[in-house]
Every structure is written in C-alpha cells, then in structure tokens.
Short mmCIF file of N, CA, C and O in Angstrom, two decimals:
data_model
loop_
_atom_site.label_atom_id
_atom_site.label_comp_id
_atom_site.label_asym_id
_atom_site.label_seq_id
_atom_site.Cartn_x
_atom_site.Cartn_y
_atom_site.Cartn_z
N MET A 68 139.46 -5.29 23.34
CA MET A 68 141.06 -5.84 23.73
C MET A 68 140.69 -6.50 25.16
O MET A 68 139.55 -5.84 25.71
N GLY A 69 141.70 -7.23 25.37
CA GLY A 69 141.78 -8.01 26.54
C GLY A 69 141.88 -7.04 27.93
O GLY A 69 142.58 -6.04 27.63
N ASP A 70 141.75 -8.12 28.96
CA ASP A 70 142.24 -7.29 30.38
C ASP A 70 143.77 -7.29 30.28
O ASP A 70 143.93 -7.80 29.78
N LYS A 71 143.97 -6.53 30.93
CA LYS A 71 145.78 -6.39 31.41
C LYS A 71 146.17 -6.98 32.11
O LYS A 71 145.63 -7.02 32.93
N LEU A 72 147.23 -7.28 31.89
CA LEU A 72 147.98 -8.26 33.22
C LEU A 72 148.32 -7.16 34.17
O LEU A 72 149.20 -5.92 33.71
N ARG A 73 148.43 -7.90 34.95
CA ARG A 73 149.15 -6.78 36.25
C ARG A 73 150.21 -7.21 36.07
O ARG A 73 151.16 -8.56 36.37
N ARG A 74 151.39 -6.56 36.86
CA ARG A 74 153.13 -6.82 36.92
C ARG A 74 152.90 -7.03 38.11
O ARG A 74 152.86 -6.24 39.20
N LEU A 75 153.50 -8.39 38.05
CA LEU A 75 153.79 -9.10 39.92
C LEU A 75 155.25 -9.21 39.85
O LEU A 75 156.06 -9.23 39.21
N THR A 76 155.47 -9.44 40.91
CA THR A 76 156.92 -9.31 41.49
C THR A 76 156.79 -10.86 41.82
O THR A 76 155.63 -11.65 42.07
N SER A 77 158.04 -11.49 42.09
CA SER A 77 158.17 -13.25 42.49
C SER A 77 157.33 -13.24 43.91
O SER A 77 156.81 -14.33 43.78
N LYS A 78 157.45 -12.81 44.89
CA LYS A 78 157.12 -12.11 46.42
C LYS A 78 155.45 -12.70 45.98
O LYS A 78 154.98 -13.52 46.19
N GLU A 79 155.25 -11.53 44.88
CA GLU A 79 153.33 -11.84 45.27
C GLU A 79 153.38 -12.69 44.44
O GLU A 79 151.77 -13.77 44.47
N ILE A 80 153.55 -13.44 43.19
CA ILE A 80 153.29 -14.70 42.53
C ILE A 80 153.44 -15.94 44.06
O ILE A 80 152.06 -16.74 43.76
N GLU A 81 154.24 -15.73 44.39
CA GLU A 81 154.26 -17.17 45.59
C GLU A 81 153.34 -16.75 46.11
O GLU A 81 152.80 -17.49 46.95
N LYS A 82 153.03 -15.67 47.06
CA LYS A 82 151.84 -15.47 47.95
C LYS A 82 150.60 -16.18 47.30
O LYS A 82 149.68 -16.68 47.44
N LEU A 83 150.62 -15.99 45.84
CA LEU A 83 149.00 -16.58 45.10
C LEU A 83 149.13 -17.65 45.04
O LEU A 83 147.97 -18.40 45.22
N LEU A 84 150.77 -18.51 44.54
CA LEU A 84 150.59 -19.84 44.53
C LEU A 84 149.97 -20.32 45.57
O LEU A 84 149.78 -21.58 45.99
N SER A 85 150.65 -20.05 47.22
CA SER A 85 150.40 -20.65 48.20
C SER A 85 148.74 -20.53 48.21
O SER A 85 147.81 -21.53 49.04
N ARG A 86 148.57 -19.28 48.09
CA ARG A 86 146.92 -19.40 48.75
C ARG A 86 146.11 -20.50 47.91
O ARG A 86 144.93 -20.89 48.16
N PHE A 87 146.58 -20.73 46.65
CA PHE A 87 145.90 -22.18 45.77
C PHE A 87 146.62 -23.43 45.97
O PHE A 87 146.08 -24.26 45.36
N GLY A 88 147.16 -23.38 47.59
CA GLY A 88 147.68 -24.79 47.29
C GLY A 88 149.06 -25.46 47.06
O GLY A 88 149.33 -26.58 47.29
N PHE A 89 149.22 -24.07 46.60
CA PHE A 89 151.20 -24.41 46.05
C PHE A 89 152.05 -24.56 47.52
O PHE A 89 152.02 -23.80 48.21
N GLU A 90 153.20 -25.58 47.60
CA GLU A 90 154.05 -25.50 48.29
C GLU A 90 155.72 -25.86 48.02
O GLU A 90 155.97 -25.84 46.71
N MET A 91 156.36 -25.09 47.96
CA MET A 91 157.79 -24.94 47.80
C MET A 91 158.24 -25.48 48.15
O MET A 91 158.54 -26.36 49.30
N VAL A 92 159.08 -26.54 47.20
CA VAL A 92 159.54 -27.60 47.58
C VAL A 92 161.09 -27.88 47.03
O VAL A 92 161.75 -28.73 47.74
N SER A 93 161.56 -26.92 46.39
CA SER A 93 162.86 -26.71 46.37
C SER A 93 163.81 -25.37 45.71
O SER A 93 162.76 -25.00 45.00
N GLN A 94 164.72 -25.70 45.64
CA GLN A 94 165.22 -23.87 44.95
C GLN A 94 166.54 -24.48 44.52
O GLN A 94 167.24 -25.03 45.34
N LYS A 95 167.39 -23.96 43.39
CA LYS A 95 168.36 -24.05 42.82
C LYS A 95 168.68 -22.99 42.09
O LYS A 95 167.88 -22.19 41.04
N GLY A 96 169.59 -22.14 42.86
CA GLY A 96 170.24 -20.78 42.65
C GLY A 96 168.69 -19.90 43.28
O GLY A 96 168.47 -19.84 44.25
N SER A 97 168.48 -18.99 41.95
CA SER A 97 167.57 -18.08 42.07
C SER A 97 166.34 -18.25 41.34
O SER A 97 165.27 -17.58 41.48
N HIS A 98 166.11 -19.67 41.75
CA HIS A 98 164.65 -20.52 40.91
C HIS A 98 163.88 -21.26 41.45
O HIS A 98 164.77 -22.25 42.22
N ARG A 99 162.85 -21.07 42.20
CA ARG A 99 161.95 -21.82 43.06
C ARG A 99 160.66 -22.78 42.13
O ARG A 99 160.28 -22.27 41.58
N LYS A 100 161.02 -24.08 43.00
CA LYS A 100 160.01 -25.05 42.37
C LYS A 100 159.03 -24.99 43.36
O LYS A 100 158.78 -25.16 44.50
N TRP A 101 157.90 -24.64 42.64
CA TRP A 101 156.51 -25.03 43.59
C TRP A 101 155.40 -25.88 43.13
O TRP A 101 155.70 -26.32 41.84
N ARG A 102 155.17 -26.58 44.15
CA ARG A 102 154.29 -27.98 43.38
C ARG A 102 152.99 -27.71 44.24
O ARG A 102 152.63 -27.59 45.69
N ASN A 103 151.81 -28.18 43.50
CA ASN A 103 150.54 -28.38 44.53
C ASN A 103 149.96 -30.17 44.60
O ASN A 103 150.27 -30.85 43.58
N GLN A 104 150.11 -30.55 45.68
CA GLN A 104 150.12 -31.81 46.19
C GLN A 104 148.75 -32.29 45.69
O GLN A 104 148.72 -33.63 45.08
N VAL A 105 147.71 -31.52 45.68
CA VAL A 105 146.59 -32.41 44.98
C VAL A 105 146.07 -32.11 43.64
O VAL A 105 146.20 -33.75 42.86
N THR A 106 146.71 -31.35 43.04
CA THR A 106 146.44 -31.13 41.50
C THR A 106 147.59 -32.11 40.85
O THR A 106 147.42 -32.17 39.42
N GLY A 107 148.77 -31.75 41.46
CA GLY A 107 150.41 -32.45 40.54
C GLY A 107 150.63 -31.24 40.02
O GLY A 107 151.78 -31.83 39.18
N ARG A 108 150.58 -30.38 39.84
CA ARG A 108 150.89 -29.10 39.34
C ARG A 108 152.18 -28.63 39.31
O ARG A 108 152.19 -28.82 40.96
N GLN A 109 152.76 -28.38 38.49
CA GLN A 109 154.30 -27.88 39.57
C GLN A 109 155.07 -26.67 38.45
O GLN A 109 154.69 -26.56 36.84
N VAL A 110 155.32 -25.63 39.43
CA VAL A 110 155.91 -24.50 38.17
C VAL A 110 157.51 -23.59 39.20
O VAL A 110 157.45 -24.23 40.32
N ILE A 111 157.64 -23.15 38.10
CA ILE A 111 159.16 -22.91 38.50
C ILE A 111 158.66 -21.13 38.44
O ILE A 111 158.53 -20.57 37.67
N VAL A 112 159.32 -20.65 39.87
CA VAL A 112 159.73 -19.32 39.76
C VAL A 112 160.87 -18.68 40.10
O VAL A 112 161.28 -18.86 40.89
N PRO A 113 161.11 -17.70 39.11
CA PRO A 113 162.47 -17.21 39.42
C PRO A 113 162.11 -16.09 40.21
O PRO A 113 161.05 -15.43 40.23
N SER A 114 163.40 -16.27 41.02
CA SER A 114 162.92 -15.15 42.02
C SER A 114 163.92 -13.58 42.25
O SER A 114 165.38 -14.37 42.54
N HIS A 115 163.84 -12.71 41.65
CA HIS A 115 164.75 -11.49 41.47
C HIS A 115 164.14 -10.42 42.74
O HIS A 115 163.26 -9.82 41.62
N ALA A 116 165.23 -10.33 43.38
CA ALA A 116 164.21 -9.42 44.31
C ALA A 116 163.97 -8.11 43.91
O ALA A 116 164.97 -7.37 43.12
N GLY A 117 162.40 -8.00 44.05
CA GLY A 117 162.04 -6.57 43.97
C GLY A 117 161.44 -6.31 42.49
O GLY A 117 161.10 -5.38 42.24
N LYS A 118 162.05 -7.36 41.55
CA LYS A 118 161.73 -6.91 40.14
C LYS A 118 160.58 -7.65 39.56
O LYS A 118 160.08 -8.71 40.31
N THR A 119 159.75 -6.77 38.95
CA THR A 119 158.53 -7.61 38.31
C THR A 119 159.06 -8.80 37.23
O THR A 119 160.02 -8.68 36.11
N LEU A 120 158.58 -9.59 36.97
CA LEU A 120 158.32 -10.77 35.90
C LEU A 120 158.14 -10.33 34.58
O LEU A 120 157.21 -9.42 34.47
N PRO A 121 158.87 -10.81 33.35
CA PRO A 121 158.32 -10.59 32.33
C PRO A 121 157.04 -11.21 32.23
O PRO A 121 156.38 -11.98 32.56
N LEU A 122 156.19 -10.10 31.33
CA LEU A 122 154.69 -10.60 30.96
C LEU A 122 154.52 -12.26 30.48
O LEU A 122 153.54 -13.24 31.16
N GLY A 123 155.43 -12.49 29.81
CA GLY A 123 155.35 -14.01 29.02
C GLY A 123 155.68 -15.02 30.13
O GLY A 123 155.12 -15.90 30.52
N THR A 124 156.45 -14.63 31.23
CA THR A 124 156.80 -15.81 32.27
C THR A 124 155.73 -15.49 32.95
O THR A 124 155.06 -16.62 33.47
N LEU A 125 155.43 -14.74 33.43
CA LEU A 125 154.33 -14.92 34.22
C LEU A 125 153.04 -15.12 33.89
O LEU A 125 152.35 -15.98 34.59
N ARG A 126 152.47 -14.62 32.77
CA ARG A 126 151.54 -15.41 32.04
C ARG A 126 151.81 -17.17 31.85
O ARG A 126 150.92 -17.66 32.24
N ASN A 127 152.65 -17.31 31.88
CA ASN A 127 153.01 -18.92 31.21
C ASN A 127 153.06 -19.13 32.70
O ASN A 127 152.22 -20.53 33.20
N ILE A 128 153.52 -19.06 33.95
CA ILE A 128 153.52 -19.48 35.38
C ILE A 128 151.92 -19.41 35.88
O ILE A 128 151.60 -20.85 36.37
N LEU A 129 151.21 -18.66 35.63
CA LEU A 129 150.11 -18.63 36.11
C LEU A 129 149.04 -19.70 35.14
O LEU A 129 148.07 -20.06 35.82
N THR A 130 149.08 -19.92 34.33
CA THR A 130 148.05 -20.47 33.09
C THR A 130 148.41 -22.21 33.45
O THR A 130 147.51 -22.87 33.84
N ASN A 131 150.17 -22.53 33.94
CA ASN A 131 150.33 -23.94 34.27
C ASN A 131 149.98 -24.49 35.55
O ASN A 131 149.72 -25.31 35.95
N ALA A 132 149.74 -23.39 36.53
CA ALA A 132 149.46 -23.48 37.73
C ALA A 132 147.78 -23.01 37.89
O ALA A 132 146.65 -23.74 38.87
N GLU A 133 147.10 -23.17 36.64
CA GLU A 133 145.56 -23.03 36.45
C GLU A 133 144.93 -22.47 37.81
O GLU A 133 143.84 -23.14 38.31
N ILE A 134 145.77 -21.16 38.07
CA ILE A 134 144.92 -19.92 38.66
C ILE A 134 144.27 -18.93 37.57
O ILE A 134 144.48 -18.94 36.69
N PRO A 135 142.69 -18.83 38.08
CA PRO A 135 141.87 -18.12 37.44
C PRO A 135 142.37 -16.64 36.82
O PRO A 135 143.22 -16.34 37.67
N GLU A 136 141.92 -16.80 35.58
CA GLU A 136 142.87 -15.08 35.05
C GLU A 136 142.31 -14.02 35.68
O GLU A 136 142.76 -13.13 36.17
N SER A 137 141.11 -14.39 36.55
CA SER A 137 140.80 -13.04 37.20
C SER A 137 141.40 -12.75 38.75
O SER A 137 140.95 -11.55 39.10
N GLU A 138 142.05 -14.10 39.02
CA GLU A 138 142.92 -13.49 40.31
C GLU A 138 144.30 -12.85 39.65
O GLU A 138 145.07 -11.76 40.52
N TRP A 139 144.49 -12.60 38.15
CA TRP A 139 145.74 -12.11 37.81
C TRP A 139 146.00 -10.70 36.91
O TRP A 139 146.61 -10.21 36.51
N ARG A 140 144.71 -10.57 36.62
CA ARG A 140 144.63 -9.86 35.16
C ARG A 140 143.52 -8.23 36.07
O ARG A 140 142.74 -8.67 36.97
N TYR A 141 143.60 -7.24 35.30
CA TYR A 141 143.19 -6.00 35.92
C TYR A 141 141.41 -6.32 35.77
O TYR A 141 141.13 -6.55 34.80
#
C-alpha cells in the first residue's frame, strides 16, 4: 500500500503553499484563491477554522499546485 496522507487544516495548507511561491490573491466567503505567479497555477482553499480538510479536497489542492508528495505524505 502507499503512504498515508497527513490530515491538514487550511492554515497548514496555506503555509505549505506560501513555501512553494503561492500568494493569496482573493477571498470570497470562506474560500481563498492562491496563485503562483511563476508557474501560473491557481488553487482554491476552503478556510474553515480548526477543521481538517477532507482527504479528496486535500489531495486535489496539493496535486493541482504541483507540490511534491514527500511534503504532504507520511
């Protein structure tokens, strides 16, 4: 079997995105839009204080951002 996904909150994901050159460009309600100016990649992060994101949402955000799996898997 593969490595397990770490359960992350939106705050932890946003820190990770920042490390990889993403900047928050806008917010609508509880969803924040992050964009990397170099790669042109854009992701939306739901921001629900203190709650971990569902695994499918987490995987989708991080793969679309092209963040290496070694950063978010155990």
